[in-house]
Amino acid sequence: MNDWPEGWSDRNRGGGYGQGSAGAHPDGARVMRQVRRGPSAPPQGGVPQQPAYGDTYDSYGGGPEQYDSGYNTGQVYGGGGPGGPGGYDGRGERPAPNWRRRIKWTAIVVTVVVLGTTIGTYFWADSKLNREVDLSKVIDRPEEGEGTNYLIVGSDSREGLSDAQKKELHTGSADGKRTDSMMILHTGSNGPTLISLPRDSNVEIPTFVGSESGKTYKGTGRQVKLNAAYAEDGPELLVRTVEANTGLRIDHYVEIGFAGFANIVDAVGGVEIDIPKGGLKDTKSGANFEAGKQTLNGEQSLAFVRTRYALARSDLDRTKNQQKFLSALASQTATPSTVLNPFKLYPTMSAGLDTLIVDKDMGLFDLADMFWAMKGVTGGDGKSMNMPISGNAGNGNLQWDTAKVKKLVEELKNDETVTVSGN
């Protein structure tokens, strides 16, 4: 049974939005309360009058604004506006990203990080160089020429090796240290030239000043093997002897021992070498290689560069292998896979710098120049050779070809393309 008056439906019930009340009279007959525009005094009781429908205040408290419902335009309620669909959040439109500024600051941050890392690496590496050789103690030096001349020495120092490592690397346990290899590397405008000085070269020990004693030792014309100069008074006398017997000024000295050499090779992941037909086997150095291309680790590399007894020309062939290997090592070290990879770069640098012995004036840029020149020799931009030999001296040592050596030194001094050939 319907309790509503006749002719009424649910549509006429009160409580509906905008449909009137449940009173006895329809909306059209009711008297609507007048709506005032603008503020009015609060009614008694202290409760402020609420804004009437159709009035609103802006979000900044600036006063009343006319509210536009959008009903007359067909606009969906709540649609449009920056704060959401149709809503006004009071913040205005969000500005577009300033990409130019973002890119500029990103570039600045990246540049600062790269510069900071580079500078930090430079000072770290520079602090690790062992500047132990004082070339100012070398007397009666030749005049400087064009380009730069490095004397690179591989010593048989066992320093830093345990007994197990000495056995593994087949180094023996001899006290002190001697030179296993000596090379002159010339860098200049006509490409690098790498010249091996056989350890058995016959040379004269000149007048020199002792590196430790400071005492002058007069030359007596003694004829000895070149490596004897190093054994007698170390790097300074070796430089003095090379300069006196060639007439070529040595600008920088670089030395590395057995342990450092093996560690560098292992740090770069080994070095690829092409072993000639017939292979290479030497029980004294520990070399045991089949013919063909293969990657040698630190232990194997040391055995390869030390082998002499299994070679037809002994030390002359060994110097060729040493040149071949050092150039390959420099070439592999200077690749992007090593230089741009901090997990390979820093161990490699640390392994080398910890064991390198250089002269007091040697800088990192000089060291980098030396390595790039060694890489150039491998890449065909330079030349590698032995010091020209004419035969054997009366004492059995290897005698240099005086005429060829003189011409070679002149070409190096003038930084000219080397035309002299070695053995």
GROMACS .gro file of C-alpha atoms in nm, residues 1-334:
model
  334
    1MET     CA    1   0.000   0.000   0.000
    2ASN     CA    2   0.134   0.339  -0.098
    3ASP     CA    3   0.132   0.591   0.189
    4TRP     CA    4   0.210   0.882  -0.042
    5PRO     CA    5  -0.064   1.116  -0.163
    6GLU     CA    6  -0.233   1.018  -0.486
    7GLY     CA    7  -0.037   1.105  -0.799
    8TRP     CA    8   0.301   1.118  -0.623
    9SER     CA    9   0.586   0.888  -0.714
   10ASP     CA   10   0.932   0.822  -0.586
   11ARG     CA   11   1.041   1.113  -0.796
   12ASN     CA   12   0.842   1.344  -0.570
   13ARG     CA   13   0.998   1.222  -0.247
   14GLY     CA   14   1.200   1.459  -0.038
   15GLY     CA   15   1.568   1.430   0.020
   16GLY     CA   16   1.660   1.400  -0.348
   17TYR     CA   17   1.933   1.630  -0.474
   18GLY     CA   18   1.760   1.942  -0.600
   19GLN     CA   19   1.411   1.777  -0.569
   20GLY     CA   20   1.267   1.963  -0.271
   21SER     CA   21   1.178   1.834   0.072
   22ALA     CA   22   0.935   1.590   0.215
   23GLY     CA   23   0.690   1.867   0.308
   24ALA     CA   24   0.328   1.872   0.206
   25HIS     CA   25   0.382   2.126  -0.067
   26PRO     CA   26   0.576   2.086  -0.387
   27ASP     CA   27   0.894   2.286  -0.439
   28GLY     CA   28   0.731   2.530  -0.668
   29ALA     CA   29   0.493   2.644  -0.395
   30ARG     CA   30   0.757   2.687  -0.131
   31VAL     CA   31   0.909   3.018  -0.044
   32MET     CA   32   1.286   3.001  -0.098
   33ARG     CA   33   1.514   3.188   0.136
   34GLN     CA   34   1.681   3.484  -0.026
   35VAL     CA   35   2.047   3.426  -0.102
   36ARG     CA   36   2.274   3.715  -0.014
   37ARG     CA   37   2.582   3.789  -0.220
   38GLY     CA   38   2.886   3.883  -0.026
   39PRO     CA   39   2.988   3.853   0.339
   40SER     CA   40   2.745   3.901   0.626
   41ALA     CA   41   2.779   3.921   0.996
   42PRO     CA   42   2.782   3.589   1.174
   43PRO     CA   43   2.452   3.491   1.334
   44GLN     CA   44   2.405   3.483   1.703
   45GLY     CA   45   2.578   3.199   1.874
   46GLY     CA   46   2.915   3.269   1.709
   47VAL     CA   47   2.878   3.024   1.420
   48PRO     CA   48   2.983   3.200   1.100
   49GLN     CA   49   2.745   3.190   0.809
   50GLN     CA   50   2.859   2.947   0.539
   51PRO     CA   51   2.904   3.073   0.188
   52ALA     CA   52   2.591   3.036  -0.014
   53TYR     CA   53   2.581   2.810  -0.318
   54GLY     CA   54   2.714   3.008  -0.608
   55ASP     CA   55   2.972   3.196  -0.400
   56THR     CA   56   3.331   3.082  -0.342
   57TYR     CA   57   3.658   3.231  -0.222
   58ASP     CA   58   3.978   3.208  -0.408
   59SER     CA   59   4.254   2.998  -0.260
   60TYR     CA   60   4.459   3.295  -0.158
   61GLY     CA   61   4.187   3.452   0.059
   62GLY     CA   62   4.136   3.737  -0.182
   63GLY     CA   63   3.757   3.759  -0.173
   64PRO     CA   64   3.454   3.613  -0.334
   65GLU     CA   65   3.452   3.485  -0.687
   66GLN     CA   66   3.155   3.380  -0.895
   67TYR     CA   67   3.136   3.004  -0.924
   68ASP     CA   68   3.058   2.875  -1.267
   69SER     CA   69   2.918   2.525  -1.250
   70GLY     CA   70   2.940   2.477  -1.620
   71TYR     CA   71   2.593   2.323  -1.629
   72ASN     CA   72   2.472   2.568  -1.889
   73THR     CA   73   2.761   2.493  -2.124
   74GLY     CA   74   2.743   2.116  -2.104
   75GLN     CA   75   3.076   2.101  -1.923
   76VAL     CA   76   3.121   1.795  -1.703
   77TYR     CA   77   3.141   1.890  -1.338
   78GLY     CA   78   3.501   1.871  -1.216
   79GLY     CA   79   3.649   1.862  -1.567
   80GLY     CA   80   3.949   2.064  -1.689
   81GLY     CA   81   4.207   2.264  -1.502
   82PRO     CA   82   4.564   2.210  -1.398
   83GLY     CA   83   4.487   2.036  -1.070
   84GLY     CA   84   4.309   1.745  -1.227
   85PRO     CA   85   4.017   1.699  -1.460
   86GLY     CA   86   3.832   2.026  -1.427
   87GLY     CA   87   3.969   2.109  -1.083
   88TYR     CA   88   4.167   2.416  -0.985
   89ASP     CA   89   4.441   2.338  -0.736
   90GLY     CA   90   4.562   2.693  -0.685
   91ARG     CA   91   4.915   2.625  -0.810
   92GLY     CA   92   4.883   2.731  -1.170
   93GLU     CA   93   5.029   2.550  -1.468
   94ARG     CA   94   5.351   2.347  -1.408
   95PRO     CA   95   5.641   2.500  -1.604
   96ALA     CA   96   5.798   2.291  -1.880
   97PRO     CA   97   6.137   2.128  -1.789
   98ASN     CA   98   6.439   2.340  -1.876
   99TRP     CA   99   6.635   2.072  -2.061
  100ARG     CA  100   6.914   2.306  -2.161
  101ARG     CA  101   6.984   2.386  -1.797
  102ARG     CA  102   6.963   2.021  -1.694
  103ILE     CA  103   7.207   1.917  -1.965
  104LYS     CA  104   7.445   2.196  -1.869
  105TRP     CA  105   7.454   2.095  -1.502
  106THR     CA  106   7.486   1.727  -1.589
  107ALA     CA  107   7.785   1.809  -1.808
  108ILE     CA  108   7.940   2.016  -1.528
  109VAL     CA  109   7.897   1.735  -1.273
  110VAL     CA  110   8.041   1.474  -1.511
  111THR     CA  111   8.337   1.700  -1.594
  112VAL     CA  112   8.412   1.761  -1.225
  113VAL     CA  113   8.397   1.387  -1.150
  114VAL     CA  114   8.623   1.298  -1.444
  115LEU     CA  115   8.874   1.572  -1.359
  116GLY     CA  116   8.874   1.474  -0.994
  117THR     CA  117   8.932   1.108  -1.078
  118THR     CA  118   9.205   1.193  -1.328
  119ILE     CA  119   9.388   1.426  -1.091
  120GLY     CA  120   9.355   1.177  -0.805
  121THR     CA  121   9.488   0.895  -1.022
  122TYR     CA  122   9.781   1.109  -1.136
  123PHE     CA  123   9.896   1.191  -0.783
  124TRP     CA  124   9.838   0.832  -0.669
  125ALA     CA  125  10.047   0.694  -0.954
  126ASP     CA  126  10.314   0.962  -0.922
  127SER     CA  127  10.358   0.881  -0.553
  128LYS     CA  128  10.423   0.513  -0.634
  129LEU     CA  129  10.718   0.575  -0.866
  130ASN     CA  130  11.047   0.462  -0.712
  131ARG     CA  131  11.281   0.745  -0.813
  132GLU     CA  132  11.604   0.590  -0.688
  133VAL     CA  133  11.851   0.659  -0.970
  134ASP     CA  134  12.037   0.990  -0.961
  135LEU     CA  135  12.173   1.070  -1.307
  136SER     CA  136  12.334   1.387  -1.173
  137LYS     CA  137  12.608   1.159  -1.036
  138VAL     CA  138  12.704   1.057  -1.391
  139ILE     CA  139  13.008   1.256  -1.506
  140ASP     CA  140  13.145   1.366  -1.846
  141ARG     CA  141  12.811   1.328  -2.020
  142PRO     CA  142  12.758   1.370  -2.398
  143GLU     CA  143  12.565   1.670  -2.526
  144GLU     CA  144  12.189   1.643  -2.550
  145GLY     CA  145  12.042   1.561  -2.887
  146GLU     CA  146  11.694   1.576  -3.041
  147GLY     CA  147  11.426   1.345  -2.908
  148THR     CA  148  11.439   1.141  -2.587
  149ASN     CA  149  11.652   0.836  -2.504
  150TYR     CA  150  11.542   0.582  -2.243
  151LEU     CA  151  11.769   0.311  -2.107
  152ILE     CA  152  11.536   0.021  -2.022
  153VAL     CA  153  11.683  -0.248  -1.799
  154GLY     CA  154  11.543  -0.584  -1.697
  155SER     CA  155  11.721  -0.701  -1.385
  156ASP     CA  156  11.732  -1.048  -1.233
  157SER     CA  157  11.644  -0.911  -0.891
  158ARG     CA  158  11.460  -1.168  -0.677
  159GLU     CA  159  11.341  -0.900  -0.435
  160GLY     CA  160  10.983  -0.962  -0.325
  161LEU     CA  161  10.983  -1.327  -0.432
  162SER     CA  162  10.921  -1.607  -0.182
  163ASP     CA  163  11.115  -1.932  -0.201
  164ALA     CA  164  10.812  -2.097  -0.361
  165GLN     CA  165  10.791  -1.822  -0.624
  166LYS     CA  166  11.163  -1.848  -0.699
  167LYS     CA  167  11.117  -2.218  -0.762
  168GLU     CA  168  10.803  -2.163  -0.969
  169LEU     CA  169  10.964  -1.892  -1.182
  170HIS     CA  170  11.296  -2.080  -1.218
  171THR     CA  171  11.492  -1.775  -1.099
  172GLY     CA  172  11.729  -1.942  -0.858
  173SER     CA  173  11.836  -1.770  -0.537
  174ALA     CA  174  12.136  -1.561  -0.633
  175ASP     CA  175  12.206  -1.264  -0.407
  176GLY     CA  176  12.205  -0.910  -0.539
  177LYS     CA  177  12.095  -0.836  -0.894
  178ARG     CA  178  12.235  -0.827  -1.243
  179THR     CA  179  12.099  -0.713  -1.578
  180ASP     CA  180  11.925  -0.972  -1.790
  181SER     CA  181  11.841  -0.725  -2.067
  182MET     CA  182  11.932  -0.370  -2.169
  183MET     CA  183  11.769  -0.160  -2.441
  184ILE     CA  184  11.782   0.197  -2.566
  185LEU     CA  185  11.446   0.334  -2.675
  186HIS     CA  186  11.461   0.655  -2.878
  187THR     CA  187  11.142   0.859  -2.926
  188GLY     CA  188  11.114   1.152  -3.161
  189SER     CA  189  10.946   1.295  -3.469
  190ASN     CA  190  11.053   1.009  -3.698
  191GLY     CA  191  10.905   0.724  -3.500
  192PRO     CA  192  11.052   0.520  -3.215
  193THR     CA  193  11.364   0.305  -3.242
  194LEU     CA  194  11.430   0.018  -3.002
  195ILE     CA  195  11.792  -0.100  -2.982
  196SER     CA  196  11.894  -0.401  -2.774
  197LEU     CA  197  12.235  -0.400  -2.609
  198PRO     CA  198  12.349  -0.762  -2.567
  199ARG     CA  199  12.463  -0.829  -2.212
  200ASP     CA  200  12.783  -0.987  -2.350
  201SER     CA  201  12.877  -0.670  -2.542
  202ASN     CA  202  13.243  -0.579  -2.503
  203VAL     CA  203  13.279  -0.234  -2.343
  204GLU     CA  204  13.537  -0.026  -2.159
  205ILE     CA  205  13.470   0.088  -1.804
  206PRO     CA  206  13.542   0.465  -1.802
  207THR     CA  207  13.636   0.695  -1.515
  208PHE     CA  208  13.333   0.728  -1.287
  209VAL     CA  209  13.218   0.852  -0.948
  210GLY     CA  210  13.085   0.586  -0.711
  211SER     CA  211  12.711   0.617  -0.660
  212GLU     CA  212  12.738   0.545  -0.288
  213SER     CA  213  13.094   0.640  -0.193
  214GLY     CA  214  13.122   0.953  -0.405
  215LYS     CA  215  13.480   0.849  -0.476
  216THR     CA  216  13.629   0.891  -0.823
  217TYR     CA  217  13.751   0.573  -0.990
  218LYS     CA  218  13.991   0.634  -1.276
  219GLY     CA  219  13.942   0.441  -1.594
  220THR     CA  220  14.214   0.187  -1.667
  221GLY     CA  221  14.093   0.065  -2.006
  222ARG     CA  222  13.936  -0.247  -1.858
  223GLN     CA  223  13.738  -0.445  -2.118
  224VAL     CA  224  13.438  -0.622  -1.968
  225LYS     CA  225  13.090  -0.743  -2.058
  226LEU     CA  226  12.830  -0.467  -2.045
  227ASN     CA  227  12.632  -0.624  -1.762
  228ALA     CA  228  12.945  -0.613  -1.542
  229ALA     CA  229  12.910  -0.234  -1.517
  230TYR     CA  230  12.571  -0.272  -1.351
  231ALA     CA  231  12.699  -0.544  -1.118
  232GLU     CA  232  12.994  -0.324  -1.016
  233ASP     CA  233  12.819   0.000  -0.921
  234GLY     CA  234  12.455  -0.015  -1.025
  235PRO     CA  235  12.247   0.199  -1.262
  236GLU     CA  236  12.465   0.511  -1.252
  237LEU     CA  237  12.776   0.327  -1.371
  238LEU     CA  238  12.573   0.142  -1.635
  239VAL     CA  239  12.449   0.475  -1.775
  240ARG     CA  240  12.802   0.618  -1.760
  241THR     CA  241  12.940   0.314  -1.946
  242VAL     CA  242  12.671   0.321  -2.218
  243GLU     CA  243  12.720   0.693  -2.275
  244ALA     CA  244  13.102   0.665  -2.284
  245ASN     CA  245  13.100   0.375  -2.532
  246THR     CA  246  12.829   0.514  -2.764
  247GLY     CA  247  12.845   0.893  -2.732
  248LEU     CA  248  12.465   0.900  -2.690
  249ARG     CA  249  12.316   1.081  -2.392
  250ILE     CA  250  12.065   0.886  -2.185
  251ASP     CA  251  11.774   1.104  -2.068
  252HIS     CA  252  11.584   0.856  -1.851
  253TYR     CA  253  11.645   0.523  -1.680
  254VAL     CA  254  11.378   0.254  -1.623
  255GLU     CA  255  11.435  -0.081  -1.451
  256ILE     CA  256  11.205  -0.368  -1.362
  257GLY     CA  257  11.276  -0.694  -1.178
  258PHE     CA  258  11.147  -1.048  -1.217
  259ALA     CA  259  10.852  -1.010  -0.978
  260GLY     CA  260  10.728  -0.685  -1.129
  261PHE     CA  261  10.751  -0.820  -1.481
  262ALA     CA  262  10.543  -1.130  -1.400
  263ASN     CA  263  10.287  -0.927  -1.205
  264ILE     CA  264  10.229  -0.683  -1.491
  265VAL     CA  265  10.167  -0.967  -1.736
  266ASP     CA  266   9.917  -1.131  -1.502
  267ALA     CA  267   9.743  -0.799  -1.437
  268VAL     CA  268   9.666  -0.750  -1.808
  269GLY     CA  269   9.545  -1.109  -1.842
  270GLY     CA  270   9.848  -1.249  -2.024
  271VAL     CA  271  10.021  -1.158  -2.349
  272GLU     CA  272   9.972  -1.329  -2.683
  273ILE     CA  273  10.294  -1.443  -2.849
  274ASP     CA  274  10.353  -1.640  -3.168
  275ILE     CA  275  10.608  -1.913  -3.092
  276PRO     CA  276  10.805  -2.001  -3.407
  277LYS     CA  277  10.806  -2.339  -3.575
  278GLY     CA  278  10.969  -2.608  -3.365
  279GLY     CA  279  10.855  -2.460  -3.036
  280LEU     CA  280  11.080  -2.349  -2.751
  281LYS     CA  281  11.215  -2.555  -2.463
  282ASP     CA  282  11.478  -2.457  -2.208
  283THR     CA  283  11.513  -2.634  -1.875
  284LYS     CA  284  11.716  -2.350  -1.720
  285SER     CA  285  11.454  -2.080  -1.782
  286GLY     CA  286  11.157  -2.315  -1.754
  287ALA     CA  287  11.036  -2.247  -2.110
  288ASN     CA  288  10.831  -2.525  -2.265
  289PHE     CA  289  10.614  -2.397  -2.552
  290GLU     CA  290  10.460  -2.555  -2.856
  291ALA     CA  291  10.471  -2.366  -3.185
  292GLY     CA  292  10.190  -2.123  -3.271
  293LYS     CA  293  10.002  -1.834  -3.114
  294GLN     CA  294   9.934  -1.864  -2.745
  295THR     CA  295   9.869  -1.642  -2.443
  296LEU     CA  296  10.148  -1.651  -2.185
  297ASN     CA  297  10.090  -1.578  -1.818
  298GLY     CA  298  10.345  -1.409  -1.593
  299GLU     CA  299  10.545  -1.722  -1.518
  300GLN     CA  300  10.555  -1.833  -1.882
  301SER     CA  301  10.641  -1.483  -2.004
  302LEU     CA  302  10.940  -1.461  -1.772
  303ALA     CA  303  11.063  -1.796  -1.899
  304PHE     CA  304  11.021  -1.681  -2.259
  305VAL     CA  305  11.225  -1.359  -2.227
  306ARG     CA  306  11.501  -1.530  -2.026
  307THR     CA  307  11.559  -1.821  -2.263
  308ARG     CA  308  11.899  -1.814  -2.432
  309TYR     CA  309  12.053  -2.161  -2.427
  310ALA     CA  310  11.786  -2.306  -2.655
  311LEU     CA  311  11.845  -2.038  -2.920
  312ALA     CA  312  12.089  -2.065  -3.210
  313ARG     CA  313  12.254  -1.726  -3.151
  314SER     CA  314  12.214  -1.727  -2.774
  315ASP     CA  315  12.195  -1.370  -2.642
  316LEU     CA  316  12.144  -1.209  -2.985
  317ASP     CA  317  11.830  -1.416  -3.041
  318ARG     CA  318  11.717  -1.363  -2.685
  319THR     CA  319  11.724  -0.984  -2.729
  320LYS     CA  320  11.499  -1.025  -3.033
  321ASN     CA  321  11.249  -1.221  -2.824
  322GLN     CA  322  11.266  -0.960  -2.551
  323GLN     CA  323  11.191  -0.681  -2.797
  324LYS     CA  324  10.907  -0.881  -2.944
  325PHE     CA  325  10.754  -0.951  -2.605
  326LEU     CA  326  10.790  -0.603  -2.453
  327SER     CA  327  10.636  -0.444  -2.760
  328ALA     CA  328  10.342  -0.687  -2.743
  329LEU     CA  329  10.300  -0.617  -2.371
  330ALA     CA  330  10.300  -0.239  -2.427
  331SER     CA  331  10.054  -0.277  -2.714
  332GLN     CA  332   9.814  -0.483  -2.506
  333THR     CA  333   9.844  -0.257  -2.202
  334ALA     CA  334   9.759   0.054  -2.407
   0.00000   0.00000   0.00000
